[in-house]
XYZ file of C-alpha atoms in Angstrom:
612
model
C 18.349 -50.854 18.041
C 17.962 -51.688 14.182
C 15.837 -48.571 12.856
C 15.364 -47.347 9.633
C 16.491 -43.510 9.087
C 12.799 -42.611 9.350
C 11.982 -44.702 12.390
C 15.267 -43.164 14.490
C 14.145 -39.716 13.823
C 10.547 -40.428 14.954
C 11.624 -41.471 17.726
C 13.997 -38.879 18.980
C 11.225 -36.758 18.439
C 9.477 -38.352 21.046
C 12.266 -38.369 23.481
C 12.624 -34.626 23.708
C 11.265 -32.599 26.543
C 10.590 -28.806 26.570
C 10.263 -26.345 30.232
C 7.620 -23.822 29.455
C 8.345 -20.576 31.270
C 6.186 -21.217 34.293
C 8.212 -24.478 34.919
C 6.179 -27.370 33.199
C 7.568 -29.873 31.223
C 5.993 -30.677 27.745
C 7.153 -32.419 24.525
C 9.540 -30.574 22.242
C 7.612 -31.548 19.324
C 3.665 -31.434 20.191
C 3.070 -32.507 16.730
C 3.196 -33.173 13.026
C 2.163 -31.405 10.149
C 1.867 -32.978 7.208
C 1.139 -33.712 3.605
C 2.323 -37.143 2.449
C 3.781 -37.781 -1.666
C 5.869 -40.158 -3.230
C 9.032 -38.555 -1.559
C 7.814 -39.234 2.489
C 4.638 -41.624 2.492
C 6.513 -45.052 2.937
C 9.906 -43.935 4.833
C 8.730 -41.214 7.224
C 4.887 -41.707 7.164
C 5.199 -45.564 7.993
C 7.143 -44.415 10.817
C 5.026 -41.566 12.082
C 2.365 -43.867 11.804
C 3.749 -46.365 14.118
C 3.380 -43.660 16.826
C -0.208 -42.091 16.091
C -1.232 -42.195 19.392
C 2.095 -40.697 20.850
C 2.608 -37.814 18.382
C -0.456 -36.564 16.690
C -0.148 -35.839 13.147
C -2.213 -33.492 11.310
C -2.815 -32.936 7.647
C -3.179 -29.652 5.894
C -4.032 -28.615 2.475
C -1.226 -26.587 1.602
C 2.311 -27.303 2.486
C 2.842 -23.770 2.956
C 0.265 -23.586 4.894
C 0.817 -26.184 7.403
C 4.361 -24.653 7.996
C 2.610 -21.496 8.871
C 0.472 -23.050 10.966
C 3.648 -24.466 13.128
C 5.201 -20.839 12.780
C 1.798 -19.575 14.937
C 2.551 -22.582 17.116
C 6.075 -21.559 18.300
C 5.222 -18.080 18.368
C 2.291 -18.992 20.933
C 4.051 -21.406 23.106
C 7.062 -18.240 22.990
C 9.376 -20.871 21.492
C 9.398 -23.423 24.184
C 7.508 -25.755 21.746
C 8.361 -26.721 17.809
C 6.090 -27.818 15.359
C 7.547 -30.590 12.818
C 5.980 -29.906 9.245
C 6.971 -32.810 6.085
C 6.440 -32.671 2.640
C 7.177 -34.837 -0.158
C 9.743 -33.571 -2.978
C 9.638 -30.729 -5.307
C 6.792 -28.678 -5.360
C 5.438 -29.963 -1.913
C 8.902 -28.906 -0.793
C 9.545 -25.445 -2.407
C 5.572 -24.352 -0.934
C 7.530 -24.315 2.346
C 10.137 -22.333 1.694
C 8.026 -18.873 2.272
C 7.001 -20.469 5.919
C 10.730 -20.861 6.420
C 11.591 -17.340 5.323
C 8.738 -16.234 8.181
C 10.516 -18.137 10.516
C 13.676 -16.963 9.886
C 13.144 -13.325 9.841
C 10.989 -13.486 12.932
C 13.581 -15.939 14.924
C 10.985 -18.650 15.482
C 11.675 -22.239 15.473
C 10.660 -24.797 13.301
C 11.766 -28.147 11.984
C 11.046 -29.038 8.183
C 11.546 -32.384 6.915
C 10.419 -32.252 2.920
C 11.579 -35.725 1.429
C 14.299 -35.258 -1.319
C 15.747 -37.289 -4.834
C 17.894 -40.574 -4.235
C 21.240 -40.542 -2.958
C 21.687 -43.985 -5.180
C 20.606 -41.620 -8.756
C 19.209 -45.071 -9.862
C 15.939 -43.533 -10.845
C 17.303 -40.519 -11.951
C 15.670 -37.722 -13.208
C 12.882 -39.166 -10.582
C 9.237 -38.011 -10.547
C 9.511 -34.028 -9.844
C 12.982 -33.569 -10.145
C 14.790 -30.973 -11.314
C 17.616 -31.521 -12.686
C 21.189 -28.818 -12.303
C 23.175 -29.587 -15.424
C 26.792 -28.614 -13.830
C 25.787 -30.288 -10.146
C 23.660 -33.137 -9.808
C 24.026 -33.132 -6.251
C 21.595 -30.140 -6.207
C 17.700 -30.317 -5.721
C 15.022 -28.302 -4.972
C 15.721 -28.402 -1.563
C 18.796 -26.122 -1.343
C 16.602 -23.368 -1.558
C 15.958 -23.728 1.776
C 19.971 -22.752 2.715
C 18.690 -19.058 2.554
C 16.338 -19.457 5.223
C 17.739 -21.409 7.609
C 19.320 -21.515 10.832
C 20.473 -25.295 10.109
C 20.642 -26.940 7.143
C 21.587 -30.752 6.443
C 20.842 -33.602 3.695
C 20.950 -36.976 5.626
C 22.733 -39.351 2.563
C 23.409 -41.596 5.675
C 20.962 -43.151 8.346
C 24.363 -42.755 10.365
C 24.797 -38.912 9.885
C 21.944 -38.721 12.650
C 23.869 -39.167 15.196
C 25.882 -36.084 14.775
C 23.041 -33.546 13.000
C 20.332 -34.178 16.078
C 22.169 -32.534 18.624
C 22.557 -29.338 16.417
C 18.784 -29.589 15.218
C 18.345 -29.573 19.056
C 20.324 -26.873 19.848
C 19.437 -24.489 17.102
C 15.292 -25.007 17.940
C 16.038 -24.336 21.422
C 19.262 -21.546 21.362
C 17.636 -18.049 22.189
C 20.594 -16.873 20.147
C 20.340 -18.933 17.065
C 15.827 -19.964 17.261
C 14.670 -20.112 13.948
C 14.365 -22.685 11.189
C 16.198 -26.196 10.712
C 15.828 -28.131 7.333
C 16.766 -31.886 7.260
C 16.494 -32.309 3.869
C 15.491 -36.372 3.610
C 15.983 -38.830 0.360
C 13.782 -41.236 0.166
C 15.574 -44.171 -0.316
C 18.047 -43.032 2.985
C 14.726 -42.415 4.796
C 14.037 -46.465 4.722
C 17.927 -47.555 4.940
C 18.544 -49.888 8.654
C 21.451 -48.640 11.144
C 21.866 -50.313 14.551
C 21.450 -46.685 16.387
C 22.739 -46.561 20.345
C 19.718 -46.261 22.955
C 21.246 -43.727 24.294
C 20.041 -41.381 20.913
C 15.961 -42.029 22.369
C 16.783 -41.444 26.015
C 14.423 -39.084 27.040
C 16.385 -35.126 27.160
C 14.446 -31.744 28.786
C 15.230 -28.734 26.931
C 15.607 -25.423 29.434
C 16.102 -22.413 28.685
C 19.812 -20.916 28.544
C 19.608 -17.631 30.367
C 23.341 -16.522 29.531
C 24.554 -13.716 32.122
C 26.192 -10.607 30.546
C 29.705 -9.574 30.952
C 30.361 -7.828 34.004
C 32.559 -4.854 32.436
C 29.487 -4.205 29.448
C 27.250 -4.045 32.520
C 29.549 -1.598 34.335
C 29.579 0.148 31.064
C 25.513 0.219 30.300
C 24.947 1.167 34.166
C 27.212 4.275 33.837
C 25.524 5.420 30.183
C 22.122 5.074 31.747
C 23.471 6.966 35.229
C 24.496 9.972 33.422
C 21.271 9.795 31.217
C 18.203 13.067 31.968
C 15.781 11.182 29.972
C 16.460 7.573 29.244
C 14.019 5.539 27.283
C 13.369 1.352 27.335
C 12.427 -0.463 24.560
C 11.478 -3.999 25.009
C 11.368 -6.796 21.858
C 10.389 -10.075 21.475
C 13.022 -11.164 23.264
C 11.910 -10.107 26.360
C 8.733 -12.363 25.817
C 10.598 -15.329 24.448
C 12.728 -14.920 27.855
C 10.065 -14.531 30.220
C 11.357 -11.726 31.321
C 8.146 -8.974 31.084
C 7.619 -8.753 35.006
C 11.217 -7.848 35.608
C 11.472 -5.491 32.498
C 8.519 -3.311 34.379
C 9.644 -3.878 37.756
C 12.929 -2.204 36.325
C 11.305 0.686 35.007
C 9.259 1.324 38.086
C 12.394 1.376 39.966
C 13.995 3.948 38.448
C 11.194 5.667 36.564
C 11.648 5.307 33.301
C 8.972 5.247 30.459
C 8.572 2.308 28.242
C 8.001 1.471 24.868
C 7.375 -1.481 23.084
C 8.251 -2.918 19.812
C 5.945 -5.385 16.711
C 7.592 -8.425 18.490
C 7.311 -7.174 22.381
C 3.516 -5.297 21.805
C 1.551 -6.771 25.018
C 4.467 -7.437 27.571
C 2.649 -4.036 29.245
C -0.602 -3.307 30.665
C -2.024 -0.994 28.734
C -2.960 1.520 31.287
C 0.165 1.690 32.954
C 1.389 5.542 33.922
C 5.101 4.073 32.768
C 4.040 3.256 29.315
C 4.347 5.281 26.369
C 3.257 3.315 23.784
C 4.613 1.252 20.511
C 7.268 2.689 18.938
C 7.388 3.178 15.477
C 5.987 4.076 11.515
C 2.998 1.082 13.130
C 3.323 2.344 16.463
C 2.167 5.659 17.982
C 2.779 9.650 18.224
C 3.339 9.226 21.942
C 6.070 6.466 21.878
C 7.906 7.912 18.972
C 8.077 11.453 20.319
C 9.805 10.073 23.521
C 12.165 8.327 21.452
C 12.749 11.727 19.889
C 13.464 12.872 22.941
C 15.894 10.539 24.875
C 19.264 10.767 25.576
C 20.067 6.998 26.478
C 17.822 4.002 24.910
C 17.859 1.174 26.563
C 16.769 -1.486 23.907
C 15.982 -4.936 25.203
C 15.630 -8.189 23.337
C 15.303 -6.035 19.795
C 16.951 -6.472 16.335
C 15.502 -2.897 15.830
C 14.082 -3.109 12.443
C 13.115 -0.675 10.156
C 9.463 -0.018 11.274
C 10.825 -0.085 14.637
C 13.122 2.599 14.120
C 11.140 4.785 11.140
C 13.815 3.814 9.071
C 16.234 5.400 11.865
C 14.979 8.585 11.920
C 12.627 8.158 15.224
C 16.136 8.842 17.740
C 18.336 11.758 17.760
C 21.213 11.710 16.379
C 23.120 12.481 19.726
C 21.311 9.020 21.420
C 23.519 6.867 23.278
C 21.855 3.550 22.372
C 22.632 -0.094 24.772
C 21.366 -2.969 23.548
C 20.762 -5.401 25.967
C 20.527 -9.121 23.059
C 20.954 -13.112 23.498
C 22.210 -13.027 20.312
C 25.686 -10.645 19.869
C 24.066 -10.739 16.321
C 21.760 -8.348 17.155
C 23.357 -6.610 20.623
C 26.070 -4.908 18.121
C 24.067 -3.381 15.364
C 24.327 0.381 14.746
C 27.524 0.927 17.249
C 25.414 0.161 20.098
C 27.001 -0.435 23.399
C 26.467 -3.936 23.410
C 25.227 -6.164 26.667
C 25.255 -9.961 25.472
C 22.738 -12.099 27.836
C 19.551 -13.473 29.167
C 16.750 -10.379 29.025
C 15.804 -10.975 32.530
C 19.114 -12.011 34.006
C 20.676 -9.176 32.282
C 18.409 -7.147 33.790
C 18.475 -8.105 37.027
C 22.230 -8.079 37.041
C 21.964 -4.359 35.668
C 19.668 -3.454 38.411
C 22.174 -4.252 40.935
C 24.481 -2.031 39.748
C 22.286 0.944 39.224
C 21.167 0.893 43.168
C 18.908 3.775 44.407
C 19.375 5.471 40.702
C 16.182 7.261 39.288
C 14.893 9.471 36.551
C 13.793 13.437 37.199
C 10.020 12.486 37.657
C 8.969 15.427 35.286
C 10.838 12.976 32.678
C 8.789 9.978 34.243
C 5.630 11.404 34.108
C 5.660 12.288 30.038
C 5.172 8.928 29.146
C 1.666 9.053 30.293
C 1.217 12.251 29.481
C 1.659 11.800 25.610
C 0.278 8.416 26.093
C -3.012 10.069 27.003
C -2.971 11.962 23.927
C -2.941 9.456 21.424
C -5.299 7.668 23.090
C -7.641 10.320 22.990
C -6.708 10.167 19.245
C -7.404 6.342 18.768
C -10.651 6.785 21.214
C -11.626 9.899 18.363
C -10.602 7.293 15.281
C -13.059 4.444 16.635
C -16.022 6.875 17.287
C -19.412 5.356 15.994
C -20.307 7.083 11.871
C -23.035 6.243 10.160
C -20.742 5.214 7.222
C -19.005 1.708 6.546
C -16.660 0.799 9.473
C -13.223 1.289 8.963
C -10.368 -1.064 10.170
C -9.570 1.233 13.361
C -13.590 0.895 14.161
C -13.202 -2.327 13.390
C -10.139 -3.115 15.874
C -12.048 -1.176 18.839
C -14.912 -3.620 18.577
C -13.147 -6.697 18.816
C -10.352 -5.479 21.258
C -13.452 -4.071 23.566
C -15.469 -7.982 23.743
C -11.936 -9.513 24.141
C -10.717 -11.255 27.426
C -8.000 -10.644 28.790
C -6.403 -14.292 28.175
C -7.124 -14.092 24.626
C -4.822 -13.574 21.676
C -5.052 -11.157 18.252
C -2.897 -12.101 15.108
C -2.716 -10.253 12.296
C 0.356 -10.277 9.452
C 0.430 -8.008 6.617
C -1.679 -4.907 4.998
C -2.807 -1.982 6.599
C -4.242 -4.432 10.027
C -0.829 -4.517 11.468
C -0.765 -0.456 12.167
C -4.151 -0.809 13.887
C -3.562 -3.680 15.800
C 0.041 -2.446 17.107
C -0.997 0.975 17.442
C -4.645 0.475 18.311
C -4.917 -2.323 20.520
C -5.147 -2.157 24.384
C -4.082 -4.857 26.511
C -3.780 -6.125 29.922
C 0.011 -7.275 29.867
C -0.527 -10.984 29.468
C 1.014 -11.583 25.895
C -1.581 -11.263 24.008
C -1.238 -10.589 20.374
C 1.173 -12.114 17.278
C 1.854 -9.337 14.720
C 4.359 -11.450 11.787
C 5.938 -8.198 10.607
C 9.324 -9.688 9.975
C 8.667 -11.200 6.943
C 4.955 -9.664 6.831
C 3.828 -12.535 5.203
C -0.014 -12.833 3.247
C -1.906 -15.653 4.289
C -0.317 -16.387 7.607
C -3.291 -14.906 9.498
C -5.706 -17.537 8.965
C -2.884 -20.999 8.762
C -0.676 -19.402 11.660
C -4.238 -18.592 13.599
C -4.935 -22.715 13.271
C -1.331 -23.380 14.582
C -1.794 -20.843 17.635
C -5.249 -22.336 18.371
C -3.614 -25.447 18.823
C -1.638 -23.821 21.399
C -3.275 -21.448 22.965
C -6.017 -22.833 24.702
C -6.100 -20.692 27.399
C -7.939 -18.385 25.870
C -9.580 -17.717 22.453
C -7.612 -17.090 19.374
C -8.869 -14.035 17.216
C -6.984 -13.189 13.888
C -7.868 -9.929 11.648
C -7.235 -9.888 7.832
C -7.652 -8.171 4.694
C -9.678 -9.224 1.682
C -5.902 -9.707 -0.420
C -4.627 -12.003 2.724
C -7.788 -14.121 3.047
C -7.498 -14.840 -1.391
C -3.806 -15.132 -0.812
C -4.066 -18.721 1.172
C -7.642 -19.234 2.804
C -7.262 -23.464 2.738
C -6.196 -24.086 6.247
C -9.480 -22.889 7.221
C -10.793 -26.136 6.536
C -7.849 -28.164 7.953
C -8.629 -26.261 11.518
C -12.450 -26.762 11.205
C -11.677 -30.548 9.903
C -9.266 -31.059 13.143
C -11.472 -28.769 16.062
C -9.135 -26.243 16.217
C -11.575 -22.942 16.969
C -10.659 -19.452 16.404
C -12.635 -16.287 14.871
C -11.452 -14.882 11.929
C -12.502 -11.574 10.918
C -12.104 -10.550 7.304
C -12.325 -6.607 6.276
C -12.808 -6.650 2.764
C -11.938 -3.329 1.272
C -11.813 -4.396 -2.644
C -7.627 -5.257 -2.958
C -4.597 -4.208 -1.628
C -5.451 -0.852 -0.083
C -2.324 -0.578 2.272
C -0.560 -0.877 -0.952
C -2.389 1.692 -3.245
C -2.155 3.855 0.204
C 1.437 3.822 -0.256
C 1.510 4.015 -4.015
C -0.941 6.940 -4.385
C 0.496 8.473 -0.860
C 4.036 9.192 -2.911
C 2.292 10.308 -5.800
C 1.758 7.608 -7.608
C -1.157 6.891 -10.129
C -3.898 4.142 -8.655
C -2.583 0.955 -10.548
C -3.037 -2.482 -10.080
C -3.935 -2.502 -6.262
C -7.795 -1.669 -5.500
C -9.583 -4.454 -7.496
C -11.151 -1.242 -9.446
C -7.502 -0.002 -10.365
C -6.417 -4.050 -12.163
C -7.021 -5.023 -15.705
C -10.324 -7.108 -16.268
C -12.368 -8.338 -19.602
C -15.377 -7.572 -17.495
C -17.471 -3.923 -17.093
C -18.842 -5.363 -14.195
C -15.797 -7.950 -12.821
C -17.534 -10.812 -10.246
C -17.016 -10.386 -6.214
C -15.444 -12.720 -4.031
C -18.611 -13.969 -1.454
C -16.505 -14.624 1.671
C -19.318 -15.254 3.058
C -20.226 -18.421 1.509
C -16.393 -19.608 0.660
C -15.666 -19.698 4.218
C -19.060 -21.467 4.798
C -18.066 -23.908 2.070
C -14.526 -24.581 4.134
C -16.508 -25.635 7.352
C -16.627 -22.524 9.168
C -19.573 -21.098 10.659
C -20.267 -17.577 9.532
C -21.459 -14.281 10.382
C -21.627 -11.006 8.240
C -21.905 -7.361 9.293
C -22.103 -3.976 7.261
C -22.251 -1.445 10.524
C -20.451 -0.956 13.440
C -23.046 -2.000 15.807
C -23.534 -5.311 13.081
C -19.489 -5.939 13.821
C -20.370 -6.199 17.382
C -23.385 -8.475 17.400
C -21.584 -10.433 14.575
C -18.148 -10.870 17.069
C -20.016 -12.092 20.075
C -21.967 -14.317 17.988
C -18.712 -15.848 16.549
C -16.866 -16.140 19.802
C -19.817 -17.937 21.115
C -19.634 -20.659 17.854
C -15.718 -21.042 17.677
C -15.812 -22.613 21.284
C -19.387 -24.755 20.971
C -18.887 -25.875 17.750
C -14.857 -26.236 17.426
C -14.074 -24.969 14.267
C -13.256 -21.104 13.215
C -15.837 -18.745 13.486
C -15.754 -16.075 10.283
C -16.934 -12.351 10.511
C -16.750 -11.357 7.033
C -17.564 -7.074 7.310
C -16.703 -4.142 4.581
C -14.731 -1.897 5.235
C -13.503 1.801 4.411
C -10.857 1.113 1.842
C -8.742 4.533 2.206
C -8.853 5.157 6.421
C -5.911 4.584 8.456
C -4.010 4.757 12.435
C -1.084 7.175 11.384
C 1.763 7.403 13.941
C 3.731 10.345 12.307
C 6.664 8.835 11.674
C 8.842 8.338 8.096
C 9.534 4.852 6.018
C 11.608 4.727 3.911
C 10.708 3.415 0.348
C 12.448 3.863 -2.911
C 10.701 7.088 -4.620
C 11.323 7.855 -8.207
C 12.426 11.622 -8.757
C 9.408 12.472 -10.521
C 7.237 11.871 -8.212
C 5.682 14.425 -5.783
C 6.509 12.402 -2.766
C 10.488 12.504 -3.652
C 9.784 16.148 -1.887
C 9.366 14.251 1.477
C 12.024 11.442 1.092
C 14.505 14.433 0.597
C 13.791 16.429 3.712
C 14.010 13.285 5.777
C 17.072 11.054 4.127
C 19.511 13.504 5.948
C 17.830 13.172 9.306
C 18.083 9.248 9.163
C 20.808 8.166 11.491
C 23.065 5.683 10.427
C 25.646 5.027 13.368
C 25.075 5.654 16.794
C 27.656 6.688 19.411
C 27.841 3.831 22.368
């Protein structure tokens, strides 16, 4: 079949196949996102355009933005579907390079196409190039090596053949998910090849569900046997595997209390005796003085990162941790006794060999226990004032007129400690916290790609003032395309999670709260959110009390889904109140500083290498 480059790839697109987790078969690639320039309009947008009405293309206003927007996708669909972003060279390319760095820290896949220089240098230096004096085989679009799982530069329409498959498998591998770049030249991009059939023969993705090795089973089984008070943590690998049922059918079996980490918040119903909580600096008293507690850790589907962990300080030091990981990657970190395999086949292989095996119930019955206290905290933290709202007021609200097939997002600030250690749910996988990368701006373009996805139930994402300023312009793209979701935007006057931090160590206020930053003006100008968002297509609401955040929420869930297009709450908020879990991160704190004191009494309690 004589394609051009462009046409063969758009058309493997369309021949893969995805299984969801409950068994259904959808397309790999639901979509495109895209913004077309001189470097993609004629090679891959001719093509894409032959096939309008088989793969729907949608165009954003940001090119880091619409890569966002297909990070929210795969994290809604829990991998099983990709979103396909393409930009046109140099600076349309390098604005996607932050949405690839989300992607790769949070193990999510995506496939980026941004259009690159000619192979034949006839044009050279061509319309934004760059140009490396020593290598002139380097563009803009190495920069995406660094964060990516798969990286390739198709100088051949040939070389397709033999990149696909590993584009497939990378997208789909629970082991390797994450990013794939196929960097594309424009003049390759319209080159002819006589390509096989066989290349657009229609292929259905599963999921691998890799069983662990029998003797690391034995192993784990006999750590957790010998264990008085033995602790599970479940990741997002438990989600991504489908495997949230088993996890808790495994803990009622034997009794033991769970916790849950950024990536694996949800996979529990709130209210369940067995659950302690998140774990964490973001997570909760009750979780993290379990963890303080246990003598074996169980930690499923979890790359245990620093907020996880309170910089490693949350477990004792005597902890036997097992790490139960798709990726060996992951499963060997910190001298854990490492389980390679499927969450839920692993488990239910591990289950076998534990039998009748169960925890002292005194042990059991703790988890709910301390769970009960910190809710009692949170319930004392979102008590009506008479003063502005703050973000843990704000949290109860919306979490309280939320169903339970909805889903929360939030990304970066101080949101991401209320909503992990705030929010109760009903075990369905309901919420998207992007604290790998923690990444401003992905609240409100990742909320359009999980809309897309997640129609099930209504999208809600919460933000800061500093997040909304930081990349707002996908609002309109999801309003343009009816794609509803509520966004609601706390607007505390600048980075207060940041000046919390800052002034929390000692530092002097600087550069953070708006009030704190250099201006020419006594009296600087105010962002009206308000009317910006109005101005983007969105329909509005605005609230300055607790009971106005309310009335203001149920009005906007009730115009997201009539009028399809992102509803906006826009509501101030207490810049200097917080959800604190107890627990120590650690940041670099210059000596002279009064919050050195702190980082010295808990550097020596940080544990650096377990015992397995």
């Amino acid at each position: 079949m004589k394609l051009t480059t462009a046409q063969a790839l758009v058309r493997w697109l369309l021949a893969q196949r995805s299984e969801t987790l409950d068994g259904r078969e959808v397309p790999l690639f639901p979509g495109v996102f895209a913004i077309f320039g001189h470097g993609n309009v004629l090679g891959l947008g001719t093509a894409l355009e032959e096939h309008r009405d088989d793969l729907p293309l949608w165009r954003g206003q940001t090119e880091q933005g619409m890569a966002l927007a297909a990070v929210g996708y795969a994290k809604a669909t829990h991998r099983r579907q990709v979103g396909v972003v393409t930009s046109s060279i140099g600076p349309g390319a390098l604005n996607m390079v932050t949405a690839a760095g989300v992607a790769h820290a949070n193990r999510l896949p995506v496939l980026l196409l941004p259009g690159d220089t000619f192979t034949s240098r006839a044009p050279d230096p061509v319309l934004q190039q760059v140009e490396h004096f020593g290598d002139p085989t380097a563009t803009v679009n190495d920069a995406f090596r660094a964060v990516s799982r798969y990286f390739d530069r198709i100088t051949r329409p040939e070389q397709l053949l033999s990149t696909l498959p590993q584009v497939a498998r990378v997208l789909t591998d629970p082991a390797d998910a994450g990013p794939v770049t196929l960097a594309l030249p424009q003049d390759v991009q319209v080159e002819t090849y006589d390509f096989p059939d066989a290349l657009f023969e229609p292929v259905t993705h599963r999921l691998l569900r890799t069983r662990p090795d029998r003797r690391a089973l034995t192993e784990a089984a006999a750590a957790l046997r010998t264990a008085r008070k033995p602790l599970l943590v479940l990741g997002g690998g438990v989600r991504y595997s489908g495997a949230g049922e088993r996890a808790l059918a495994f803990a009622e079996r034997h009794g033991i209390p769970v916790t849950e980490t950024t990536a694996g918040r949800t996979l529990l119903p709130h209210g369940h005796p067995l659950h302690a909580g998140p774990l964490g600096v973001t997570g909760s008293t009750s979780a993290n003085v379990l963890a303080a507690e246990a003598d074996v850790v169980l930690a499923i589907g979890t790359r245990l990162q620093d907020f996880t962990t309170a910089s490693w300080t949350v477990f004792s030091p005597d902890v036997r941790l097992i790490t139960l990981n798709a990726a060996r990657f992951d499963a060997v970190k910190h001298g854990a006794l490492a389980v390679v395999g499927d969450a839920d086949a692993g488990l239910a292989d591990l289950a076998g060999q534990l039998e009748s095996w169960r925890v002292d119930p005194l042990w059991t019955e703790r988890a709910a226990a301390e769970r009960g206290r910190w809710d009692a905290h949170i319930d004392s933290l979102r008590t009506v004032s008479d003063d502005v709202p703050t973000y843990a007021q704000v949290v109860g609200a919306v979490n309280d007129l939320s169903e339970p097939q909805d889903y929360v997002m939030t990304a970066s600030g101080g949101m991401p400690g209320e909503l992990i250690g705030g929010w109760r749910g009903s075990g369905s996988i309901s919420m998207d916290v992007e604290y790998g990368f923690s990444c401003m701006g992905y609240e409100l373009a990742g909320a359009w790609g999980a809309a897309m996805a997640h129609t099930d139930g209504l999208v809600t994402t919460m933000l800061g003032d500093g997040s909304y300023l930081m990349l707002n312009s996908e609002l309109f793209s999801a309003a343009f395309a009816g794609h509803p979701f509520v966004a609601v935007v706390c607007d505390n006057d600048g980075y207060a999670v940041i000046a919390r931090l800052q002034e929390g160590q000692g530092g002097e206020p600087f550069n953070n709260f708006l009030t704190d930053c250099r201006s020419a003006h006594s009296s600087p100008p105010r962002v009206d959110f308000a009317r910006h968002a109005e101005s983007l297509g969105c329909a509005v609401f605005t609230a300055s009390t607790l009971d106005d955040v309310r009335a203001a929420y149920a009005k906007a869930r009730e115009a997201a889904v009539a009028e399809k297009r992102p509803a906006v709450v826009v509501v101030r908020t207490q810049p200097k109140s917080w959800t604190e879990a107890g627990a120590w991160w650690e940041v670099g704190v210059p000596e002279h500083l009064s919050g050195r004191e702190g980082f010295e009494e808990a550097k020596p309690t940080q544990v650096r290498y377990l015992r397995s």
